[in-house]
Coordinates of C-alpha atoms and ligand atoms in Angstrom, one line a residue:
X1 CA -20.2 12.8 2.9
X2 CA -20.2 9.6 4.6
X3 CA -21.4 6.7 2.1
X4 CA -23.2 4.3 4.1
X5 CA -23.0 1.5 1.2
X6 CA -19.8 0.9 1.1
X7 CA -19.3 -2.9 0.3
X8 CA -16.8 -4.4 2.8
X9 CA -14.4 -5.2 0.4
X10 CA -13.9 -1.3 0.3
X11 CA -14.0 -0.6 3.9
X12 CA -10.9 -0.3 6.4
X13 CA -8.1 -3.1 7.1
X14 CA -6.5 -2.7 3.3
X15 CA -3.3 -4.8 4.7
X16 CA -3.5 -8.2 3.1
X17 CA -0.3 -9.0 2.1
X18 CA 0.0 -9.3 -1.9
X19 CA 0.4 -12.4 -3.4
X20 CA 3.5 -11.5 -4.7
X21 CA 6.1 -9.4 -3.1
X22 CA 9.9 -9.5 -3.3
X23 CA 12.7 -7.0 -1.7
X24 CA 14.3 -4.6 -4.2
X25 CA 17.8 -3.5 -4.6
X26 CA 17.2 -1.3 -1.9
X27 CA 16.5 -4.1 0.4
X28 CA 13.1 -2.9 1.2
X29 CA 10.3 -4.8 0.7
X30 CA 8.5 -3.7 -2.9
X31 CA 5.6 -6.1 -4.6
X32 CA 6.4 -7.1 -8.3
X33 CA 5.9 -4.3 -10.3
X34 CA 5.3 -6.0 -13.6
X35 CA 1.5 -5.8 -13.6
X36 CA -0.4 -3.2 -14.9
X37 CA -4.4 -2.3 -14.4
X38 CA -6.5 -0.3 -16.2
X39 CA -10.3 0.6 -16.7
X40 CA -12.0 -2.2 -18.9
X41 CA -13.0 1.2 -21.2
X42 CA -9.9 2.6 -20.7
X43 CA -8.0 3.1 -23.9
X44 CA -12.1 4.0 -25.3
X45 CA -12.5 6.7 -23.2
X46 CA -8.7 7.9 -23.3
X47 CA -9.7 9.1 -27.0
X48 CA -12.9 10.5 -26.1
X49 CA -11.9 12.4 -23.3
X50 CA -9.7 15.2 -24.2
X51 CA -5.6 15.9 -23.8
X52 CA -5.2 16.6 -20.2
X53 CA -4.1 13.7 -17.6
X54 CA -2.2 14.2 -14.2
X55 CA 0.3 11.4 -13.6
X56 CA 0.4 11.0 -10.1
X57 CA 3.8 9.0 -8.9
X58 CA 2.9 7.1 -5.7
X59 CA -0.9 7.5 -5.9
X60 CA -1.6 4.6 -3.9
X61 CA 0.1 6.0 -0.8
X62 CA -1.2 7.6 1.9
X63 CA -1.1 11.3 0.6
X64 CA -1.6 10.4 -2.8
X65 CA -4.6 7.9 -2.9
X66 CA -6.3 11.3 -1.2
X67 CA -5.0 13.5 -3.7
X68 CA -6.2 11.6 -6.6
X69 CA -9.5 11.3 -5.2
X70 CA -10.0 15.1 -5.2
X71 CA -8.7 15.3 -8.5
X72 CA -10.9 12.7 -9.6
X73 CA -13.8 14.4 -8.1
X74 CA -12.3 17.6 -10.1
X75 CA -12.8 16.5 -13.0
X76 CA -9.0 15.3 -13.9
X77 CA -7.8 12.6 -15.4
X78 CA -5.5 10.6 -13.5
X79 CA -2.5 8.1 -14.0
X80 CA -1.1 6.5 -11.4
X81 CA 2.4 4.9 -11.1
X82 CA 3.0 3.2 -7.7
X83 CA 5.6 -0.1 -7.0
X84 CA 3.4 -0.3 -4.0
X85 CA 6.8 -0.3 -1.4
X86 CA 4.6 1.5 1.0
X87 CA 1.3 0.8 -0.4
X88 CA -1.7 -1.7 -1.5
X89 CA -2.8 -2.3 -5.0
X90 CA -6.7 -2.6 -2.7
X91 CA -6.1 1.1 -2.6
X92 CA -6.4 1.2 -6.2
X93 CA -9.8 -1.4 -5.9
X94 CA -11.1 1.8 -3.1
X95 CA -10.2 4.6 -5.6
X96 CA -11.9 2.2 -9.0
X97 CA -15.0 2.1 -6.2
X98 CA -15.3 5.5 -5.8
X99 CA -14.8 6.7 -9.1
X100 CA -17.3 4.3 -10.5
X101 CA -20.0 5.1 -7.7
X102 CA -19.4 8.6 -5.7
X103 CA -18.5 10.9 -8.7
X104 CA -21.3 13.9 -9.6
X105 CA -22.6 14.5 -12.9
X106 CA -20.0 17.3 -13.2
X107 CA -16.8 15.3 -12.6
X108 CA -17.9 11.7 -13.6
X109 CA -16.1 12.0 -17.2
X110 CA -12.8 11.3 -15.4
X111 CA -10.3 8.8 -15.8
X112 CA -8.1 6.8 -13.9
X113 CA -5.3 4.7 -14.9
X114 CA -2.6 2.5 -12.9
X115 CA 0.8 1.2 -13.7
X116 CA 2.3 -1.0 -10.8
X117 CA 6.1 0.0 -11.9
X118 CA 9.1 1.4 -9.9
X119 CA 9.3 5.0 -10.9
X120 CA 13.3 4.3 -11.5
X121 CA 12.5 1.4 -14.1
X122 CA 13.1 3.4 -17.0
X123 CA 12.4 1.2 -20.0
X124 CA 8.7 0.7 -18.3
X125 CA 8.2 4.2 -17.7
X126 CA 8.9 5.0 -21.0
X127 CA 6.6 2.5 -22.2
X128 CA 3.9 4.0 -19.7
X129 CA 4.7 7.5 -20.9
X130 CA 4.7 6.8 -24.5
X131 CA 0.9 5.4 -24.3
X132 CA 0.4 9.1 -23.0
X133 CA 2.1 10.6 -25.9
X134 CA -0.5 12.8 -28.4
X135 CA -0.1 10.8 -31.5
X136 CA -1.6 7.9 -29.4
X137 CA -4.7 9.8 -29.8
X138 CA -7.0 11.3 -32.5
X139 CA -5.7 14.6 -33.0
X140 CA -2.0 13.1 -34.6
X141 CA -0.6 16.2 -32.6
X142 CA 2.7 15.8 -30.8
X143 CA 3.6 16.2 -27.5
X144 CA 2.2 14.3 -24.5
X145 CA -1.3 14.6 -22.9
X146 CA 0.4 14.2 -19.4
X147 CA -0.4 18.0 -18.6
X148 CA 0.8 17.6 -15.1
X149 CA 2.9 15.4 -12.3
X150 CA 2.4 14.8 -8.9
X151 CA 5.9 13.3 -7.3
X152 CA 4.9 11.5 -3.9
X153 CA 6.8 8.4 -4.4
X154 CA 10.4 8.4 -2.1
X155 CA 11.0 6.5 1.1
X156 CA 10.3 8.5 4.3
X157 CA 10.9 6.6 7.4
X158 CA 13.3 8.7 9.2
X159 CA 14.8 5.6 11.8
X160 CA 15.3 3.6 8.3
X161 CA 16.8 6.5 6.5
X162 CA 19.6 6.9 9.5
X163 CA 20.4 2.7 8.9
X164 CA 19.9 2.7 5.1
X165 CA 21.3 5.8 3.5
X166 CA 22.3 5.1 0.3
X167 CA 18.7 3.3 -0.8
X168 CA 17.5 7.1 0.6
X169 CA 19.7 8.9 -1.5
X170 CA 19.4 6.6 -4.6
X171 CA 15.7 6.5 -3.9
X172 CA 14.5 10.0 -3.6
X173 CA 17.6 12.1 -5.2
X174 CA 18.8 10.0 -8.0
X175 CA 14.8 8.5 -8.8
X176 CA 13.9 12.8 -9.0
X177 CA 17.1 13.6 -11.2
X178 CA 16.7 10.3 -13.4
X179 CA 12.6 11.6 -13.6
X180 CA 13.5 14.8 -14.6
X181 CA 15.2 14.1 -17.3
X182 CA 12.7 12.2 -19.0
X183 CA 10.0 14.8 -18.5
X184 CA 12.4 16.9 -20.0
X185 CA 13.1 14.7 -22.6
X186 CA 8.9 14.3 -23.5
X187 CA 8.3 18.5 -22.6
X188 CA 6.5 17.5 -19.6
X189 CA 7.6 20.0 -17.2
X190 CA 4.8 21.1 -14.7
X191 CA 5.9 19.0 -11.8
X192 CA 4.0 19.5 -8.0
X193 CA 7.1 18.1 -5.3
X194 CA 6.4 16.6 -2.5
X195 CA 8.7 18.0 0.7
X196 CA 8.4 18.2 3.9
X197 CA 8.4 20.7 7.3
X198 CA 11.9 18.2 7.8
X199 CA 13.7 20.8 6.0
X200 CA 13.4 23.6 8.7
X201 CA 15.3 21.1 10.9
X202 CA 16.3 22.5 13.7
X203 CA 14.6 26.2 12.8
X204 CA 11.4 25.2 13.9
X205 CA 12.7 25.3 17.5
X206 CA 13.2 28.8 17.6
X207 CA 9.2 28.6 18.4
X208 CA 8.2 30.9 15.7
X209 CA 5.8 29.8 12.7
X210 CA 7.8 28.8 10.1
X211 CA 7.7 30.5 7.0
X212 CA 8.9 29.2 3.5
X213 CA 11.7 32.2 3.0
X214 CA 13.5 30.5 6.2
X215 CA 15.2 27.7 3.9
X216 CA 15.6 27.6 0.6
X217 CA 17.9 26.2 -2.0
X218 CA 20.6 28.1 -0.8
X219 CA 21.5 26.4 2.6
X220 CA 19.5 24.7 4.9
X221 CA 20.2 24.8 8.7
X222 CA 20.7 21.8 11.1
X223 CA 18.8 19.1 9.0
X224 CA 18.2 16.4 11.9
X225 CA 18.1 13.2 9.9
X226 CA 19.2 11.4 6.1
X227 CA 15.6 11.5 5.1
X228 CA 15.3 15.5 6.1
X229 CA 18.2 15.7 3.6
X230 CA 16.7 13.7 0.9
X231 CA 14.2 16.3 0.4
X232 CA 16.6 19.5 1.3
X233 CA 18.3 18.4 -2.1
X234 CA 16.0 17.6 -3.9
X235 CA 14.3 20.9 -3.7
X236 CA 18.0 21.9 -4.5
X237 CA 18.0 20.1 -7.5
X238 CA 14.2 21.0 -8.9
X239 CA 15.2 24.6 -8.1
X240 CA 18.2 24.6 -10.1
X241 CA 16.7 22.8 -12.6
X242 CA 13.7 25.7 -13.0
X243 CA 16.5 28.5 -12.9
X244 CA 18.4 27.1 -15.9
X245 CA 15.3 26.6 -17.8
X246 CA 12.6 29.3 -17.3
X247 CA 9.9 26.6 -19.4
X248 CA 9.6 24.3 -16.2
X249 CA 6.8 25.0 -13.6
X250 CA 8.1 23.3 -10.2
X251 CA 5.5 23.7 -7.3
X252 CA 7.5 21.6 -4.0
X253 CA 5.0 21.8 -0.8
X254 CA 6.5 21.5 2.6
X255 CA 3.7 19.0 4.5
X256 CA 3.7 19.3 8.1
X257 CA 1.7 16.6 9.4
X258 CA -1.1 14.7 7.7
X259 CA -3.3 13.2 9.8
X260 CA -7.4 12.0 9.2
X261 CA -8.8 10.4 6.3
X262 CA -11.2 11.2 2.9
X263 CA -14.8 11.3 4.8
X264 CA -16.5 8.4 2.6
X265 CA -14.3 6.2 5.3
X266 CA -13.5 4.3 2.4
X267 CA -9.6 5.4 1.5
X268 CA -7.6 5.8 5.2
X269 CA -3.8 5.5 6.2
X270 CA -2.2 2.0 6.4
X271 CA 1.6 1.8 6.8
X272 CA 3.3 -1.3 5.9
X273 CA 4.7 -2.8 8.6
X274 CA 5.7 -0.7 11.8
X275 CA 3.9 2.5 11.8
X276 CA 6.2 5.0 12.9
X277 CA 4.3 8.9 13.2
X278 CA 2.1 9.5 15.8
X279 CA -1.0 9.0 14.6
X280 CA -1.3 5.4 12.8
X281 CA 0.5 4.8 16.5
X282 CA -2.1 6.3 18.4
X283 CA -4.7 4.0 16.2
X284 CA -3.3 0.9 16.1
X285 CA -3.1 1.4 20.4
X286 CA -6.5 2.3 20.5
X287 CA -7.5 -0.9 18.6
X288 CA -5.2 -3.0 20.9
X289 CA -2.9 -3.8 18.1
X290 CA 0.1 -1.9 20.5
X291 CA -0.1 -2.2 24.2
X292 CA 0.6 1.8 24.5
X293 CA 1.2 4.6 23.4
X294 CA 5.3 5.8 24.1
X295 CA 4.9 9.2 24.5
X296 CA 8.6 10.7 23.0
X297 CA 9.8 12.9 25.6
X298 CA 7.6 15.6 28.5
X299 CA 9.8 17.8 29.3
X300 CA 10.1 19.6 25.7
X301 CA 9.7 23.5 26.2
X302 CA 6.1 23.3 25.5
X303 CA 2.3 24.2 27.3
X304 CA 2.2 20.4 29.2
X305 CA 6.0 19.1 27.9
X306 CA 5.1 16.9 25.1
X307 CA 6.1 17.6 21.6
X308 CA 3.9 20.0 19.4
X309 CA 3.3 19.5 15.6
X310 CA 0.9 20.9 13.0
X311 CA -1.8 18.1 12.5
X312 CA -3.2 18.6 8.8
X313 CA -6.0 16.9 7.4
X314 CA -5.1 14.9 4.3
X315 CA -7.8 15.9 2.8
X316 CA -7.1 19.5 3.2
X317 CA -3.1 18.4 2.2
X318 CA -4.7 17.0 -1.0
X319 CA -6.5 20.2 -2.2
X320 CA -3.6 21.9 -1.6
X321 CA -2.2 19.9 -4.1
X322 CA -4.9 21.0 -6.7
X323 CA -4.4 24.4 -5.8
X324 CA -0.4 24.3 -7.0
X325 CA -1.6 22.8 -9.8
X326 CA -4.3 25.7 -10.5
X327 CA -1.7 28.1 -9.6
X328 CA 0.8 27.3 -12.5
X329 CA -1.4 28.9 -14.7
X330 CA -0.7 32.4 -13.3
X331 CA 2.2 32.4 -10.4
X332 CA 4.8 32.3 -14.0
X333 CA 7.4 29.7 -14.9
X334 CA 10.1 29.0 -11.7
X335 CA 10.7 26.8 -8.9
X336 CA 8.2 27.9 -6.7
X337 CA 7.7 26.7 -2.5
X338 CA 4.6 26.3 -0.2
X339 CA 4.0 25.4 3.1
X340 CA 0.8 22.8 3.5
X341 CA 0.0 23.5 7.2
X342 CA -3.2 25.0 9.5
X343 CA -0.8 27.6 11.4
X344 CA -2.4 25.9 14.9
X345 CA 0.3 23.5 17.0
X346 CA -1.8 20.7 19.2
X347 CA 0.8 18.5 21.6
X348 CA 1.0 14.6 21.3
X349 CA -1.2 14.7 24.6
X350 CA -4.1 16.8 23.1
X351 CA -3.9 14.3 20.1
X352 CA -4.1 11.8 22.3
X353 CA -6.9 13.0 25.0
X354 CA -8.8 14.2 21.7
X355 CA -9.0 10.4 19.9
X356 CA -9.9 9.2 22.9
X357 CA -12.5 11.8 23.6
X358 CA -13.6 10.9 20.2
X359 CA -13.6 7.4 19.8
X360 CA -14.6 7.1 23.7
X361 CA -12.1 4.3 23.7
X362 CA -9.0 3.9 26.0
X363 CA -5.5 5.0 24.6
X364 CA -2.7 3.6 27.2
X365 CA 0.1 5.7 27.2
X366 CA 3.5 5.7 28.7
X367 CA 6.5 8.5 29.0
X368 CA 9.6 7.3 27.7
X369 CA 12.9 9.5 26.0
X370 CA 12.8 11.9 23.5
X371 CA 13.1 10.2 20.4
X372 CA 16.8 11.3 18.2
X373 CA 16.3 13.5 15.6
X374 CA 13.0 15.0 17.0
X375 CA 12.2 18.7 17.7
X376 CA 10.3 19.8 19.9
X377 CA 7.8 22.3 18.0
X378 CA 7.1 22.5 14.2
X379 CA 4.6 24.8 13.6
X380 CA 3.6 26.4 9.5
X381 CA 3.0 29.5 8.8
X382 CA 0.1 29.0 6.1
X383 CA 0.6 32.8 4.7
X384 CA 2.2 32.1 1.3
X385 CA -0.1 29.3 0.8
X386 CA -3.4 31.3 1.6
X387 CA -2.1 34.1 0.0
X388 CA -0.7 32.9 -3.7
X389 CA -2.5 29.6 -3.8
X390 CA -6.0 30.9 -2.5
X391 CA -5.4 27.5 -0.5
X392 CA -6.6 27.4 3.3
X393 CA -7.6 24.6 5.5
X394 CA -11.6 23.7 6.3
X395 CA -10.7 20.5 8.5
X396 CA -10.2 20.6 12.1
X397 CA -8.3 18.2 14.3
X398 CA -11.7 16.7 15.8
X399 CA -13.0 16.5 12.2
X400 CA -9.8 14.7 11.4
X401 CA -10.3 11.9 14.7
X402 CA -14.1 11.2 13.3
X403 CA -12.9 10.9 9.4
X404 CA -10.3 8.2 11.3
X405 CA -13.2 6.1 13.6
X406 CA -15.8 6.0 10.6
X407 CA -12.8 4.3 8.2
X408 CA -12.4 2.0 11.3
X409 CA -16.0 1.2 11.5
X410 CA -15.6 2.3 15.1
X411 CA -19.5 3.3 16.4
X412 CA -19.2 6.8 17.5
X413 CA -22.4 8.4 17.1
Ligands
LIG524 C1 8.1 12.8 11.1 C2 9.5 12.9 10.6 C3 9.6 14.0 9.5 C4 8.6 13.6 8.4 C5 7.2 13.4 9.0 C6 6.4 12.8 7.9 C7 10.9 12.3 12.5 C8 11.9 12.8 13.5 N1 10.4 13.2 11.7 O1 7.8 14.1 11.7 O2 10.9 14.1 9.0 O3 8.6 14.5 7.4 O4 7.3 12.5 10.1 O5 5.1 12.5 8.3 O6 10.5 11.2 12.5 N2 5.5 10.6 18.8 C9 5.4 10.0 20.1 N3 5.2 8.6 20.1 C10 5.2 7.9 18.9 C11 5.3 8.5 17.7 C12 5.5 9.9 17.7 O7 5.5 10.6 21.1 O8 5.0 6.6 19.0 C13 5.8 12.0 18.8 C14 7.1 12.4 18.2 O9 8.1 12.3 19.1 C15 6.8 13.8 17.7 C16 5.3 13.8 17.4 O10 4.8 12.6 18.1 O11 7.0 14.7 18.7 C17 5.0 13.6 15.9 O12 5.7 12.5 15.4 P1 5.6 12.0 13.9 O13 4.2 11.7 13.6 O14 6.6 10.9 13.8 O15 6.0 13.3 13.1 P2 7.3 14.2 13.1 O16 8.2 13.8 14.1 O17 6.8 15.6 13.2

C-alpha cells in the first residue's frame, strides 16, 4: 500500500551527507560509529515484550532496511547494527516512521533498536550484545534474547574490491570469523548469510538456471572478481563451522539481483557515492543526474546482445529472509544454501525500455565495452527455495519500476 501521508522528511533523496563522517582503516569512507539510538520507551518495552529479538547487522542498507521492515511488520523485534559505510542513519528516521505509523494491530507490539557501531568493534558489540543478554530482563534466565542474526553488513563494490583487496578480505572474511566467535561465545547460533549469485562465477554462462548444488563449500569454479571471493569463503567458513558443531543453524542465501523498493515509497535504494549496478544507474540517468546510460557490452550471446540478469524485487528478497528464518525451525541444525531469485532473466535493454515505459521519461543510453569481470547471463533456479523454504516471488519487474517512480515522487498515474 502506498501511504499517501508520508511527511517529506520521510520521502525519497535520503543522501544528506552526515554531520560527521571520517574514513576507517579500510580507507573507505564510514560515519562515526559512537552514537547510539533507541526508542524513547525502549528499555520499557524491551521487558514487556517477550525473549525473542532478530539482530540485523547492516539494517540500514539497501537489502536490510527492507528486510527489517517486513520483520517489523511480522511481528519481530528488531536490533540493528549498521556503521552506516554504505548507508544513512535517515533510513533509521524512515523505518522509526513506519513502525510508529504503518504497523497493524497484529504486529504493532514490535520493537526496533539501533546501534551505529562497526560490526568488527568488539568491545562495543559486546556491550550491545550484553544489553540483549536474559538476565537484563525479568525472568533472571541466562542466555541471550537475540533469537536470531541477519549478516548483511560486508563491502560489495566489485571495481573497489579488484583495487582494495585486503579491506575486502578483512572486511567480510575476518568481520564473519571474528562474529562468529562471539555468537558462539553468547550461544547465539541461528545466523541467516548474506551471499550472492557471484559465487557461480563463470557457471552461470553455461546458460542453464543455476541451481544451489552447482557450488558449494567444496570448490567453487572461475570466481570473476575479490568481492565474488569474499563471499565463496565465507560460505566456506559458515559451513565448516555448522559441520563441526551440529547446534549452529546457518541459512546463506545467494541474491541475484535486487531491484524496486518497499511500496509505502518511503524506504528506496541510495548508494553512497557512485552507484555502480544497473539499476540505481538507470535512475539517477532518468533523473538527469548521469548524462546516459553505458550499456556494458551487445554482442553477449543473448535474445538482443545485452547482458541478462535475474531482477528480484527487494521486497520479495526480504521475505525470503523471513522464510530462512521460519525454516530453522524444521529444515534441522547444518549449514544450509538458497538461491533468492524469480527463475525469469530480462536483458539490460528490457530494463531499460521497461523504466522508461514506466516512468514515461527519457533514459539516454549509449553502447560501450563489456565491463571485466561481467558475465553474460545469470539466471536462479528458485526450486530449492520454493520447495524447502515455501518462499516464492509475488513481484514482477513492472511492479518493481512503479515501487521505484512512487519513492521518486515521479507522477505516473
Ligand atoms: C553485480 C556484481 C555482483 C554482485 C551484484 C550485487 C559485477 C561484475 N558483479 O552483479 O558480484 O553480487 O552486483 O548486486 O559487478 N550494466 C550496464 N551498465 C551499467 C551498469 C550495469 O550495462 O552502468 C550491466 C552490467 O554489465 C550487467 C548488468 O547490467 O550485465 C547488471 O549489472 P549489475 O547491476 O552491476 O549486477 P551484476 O553484474 O549482475
Amino acid at each position: 500500500m502506498y501511504y499517501s501521508d508520508v511527511p517529506e522528511a520521510y520521502q525519497s533523496g535520503t543522501s544528506t551527507p552526515d554531520s560527521i563522517s571520517s574514513t576507517s582503516d579500510d580507507g573507505i569512507a564510514t560515519p562515526a560509529t559512537a552514537k547510539s539510538v533507541l526508542f524513547d520507551e525502549f528499555l520499557e518495552t524491551f521487558r514487556e515484550s517477550g525473549p525473542d529479538f532478530i539482530l540485523v547487522i547492516g539494517g540500514l542498507g539497501y537489502i536490510g532496511s527492507h528486510t527489517v521492515w517486513e520483520l517489523l511488520k511480522a511481528g519481530k523485534n528488531v536490533v540493528i547494527v549498521d556503521n552506516c559505510c554504505n548507508s544513512y542513519v535517515e533510513v533509521f528516521e524512515k523505518l522509526k516512521y513506519l513502525h510508529s505509523n504503518h504497523l497493524t494491530s497484529d504486529s504493532n507490539k514490535s520493537t526496533l533498536a539501533f546501534h551505529q557501531v562497526d560490526y568488527r568493534d568488539d568491545e562495543r558489540m559486546s556491550n550491545i550484545l550484553s544489553l540483549y543478554h536474559k538476565t537484563h530482563g525479568i525472568d533472571n534466565s541466562t542466555g541471550s534474547r537475540i533469537s536470531g542474526v541477519i549478516h548483511f553488513a560486508a563491502y560489495k563494490a566489485v571495481a573497489e574490491s579488484f583495487q582494495k583487496p585486503l579491506q575486502y578480505y578483512k572486511n567480510n572474511v575476518s568481520g564473519v570469523i571474528q562474529l562468529c566467535s562471539k555468537l558462539a561465545d553468547l550461544g547465539i547460533k541461528n545466523v541467516v548469510f548474506s551471499s550472492s549469485a557471484t559465487v557461480y562465477g563463470e557457471l552461470a554462462d553455461n546458460g542453464g538456471r543455476l541451481y544451489e548444488q552447482q557450488c558449494n563449500s567444496s570448490g567453487a569454479v572461475g570466481l570473476t572478481n575479490p568481492y565474488g571471493r569474499t563471499k565463496w569463503m565465507c560460505e566456506a567458513i559458515l559451513s565448516d563451522l555448522a559441520f563441526s558443531d551440529p547446534t549452529w543453524n546457518i541459512v546463506a542465501l545467494r541474491y541475484f539481483n535486487p531491484i524496486g523498493c518497499d511500496e509505502s515509497g518511503v524506504l528506496g535504494e541510495d548508494p553512497r557515492g557512485a552507484a555502480n549496478n544497473l539499476m540505481p544507474i538507470v535512475v539517477r540517468t532518468m533523473m538527469g543526474d548521469l548524462p546516459e546510460l553505458q550499456i556494458f557490452g551487445t554482442d553477449w550471446d543473448t535474445r538482443d546482445g545485452t547482458a541478462i540478469r535475474d531482477f528480484i524485487h527487494v521486497s520479495d528478497l526480504a521475505m525470503g529472509h523471513l522464510a530462512a528464518l521460519e525454516s530453522m525451525k524444521n529444515i534441522g541444525s547444518g549449514y544450509h544454501v538458497f538461491n533468492l531469485g524469480t527463475g525469469t532473466g530480462y536483458s539490460v535493454d528490457e530494463i531499460v525500455n521497461t523504466m522508461r515505459s514506466v516512468s514515461k521519461r527519457d533514459i539516454p543510453t549509449a553502447a560501450t565495452q563489456r565491463r571485466d569481470g561481467d558475465v553474460g547471463m545469470c539466471i536462479a533456479d528458485p526450486t530449492k527455495s520454493a520447495t524447502v523454504l515455501g518462499w516464492q516471488v509475488e513481484r514482477s519487474l513492472s511492479h518493481a519500476c512503479h515501487d521505484i517512480c512512487r519513492y521518486l515522487r515521479l507522477d505516473i498515474a
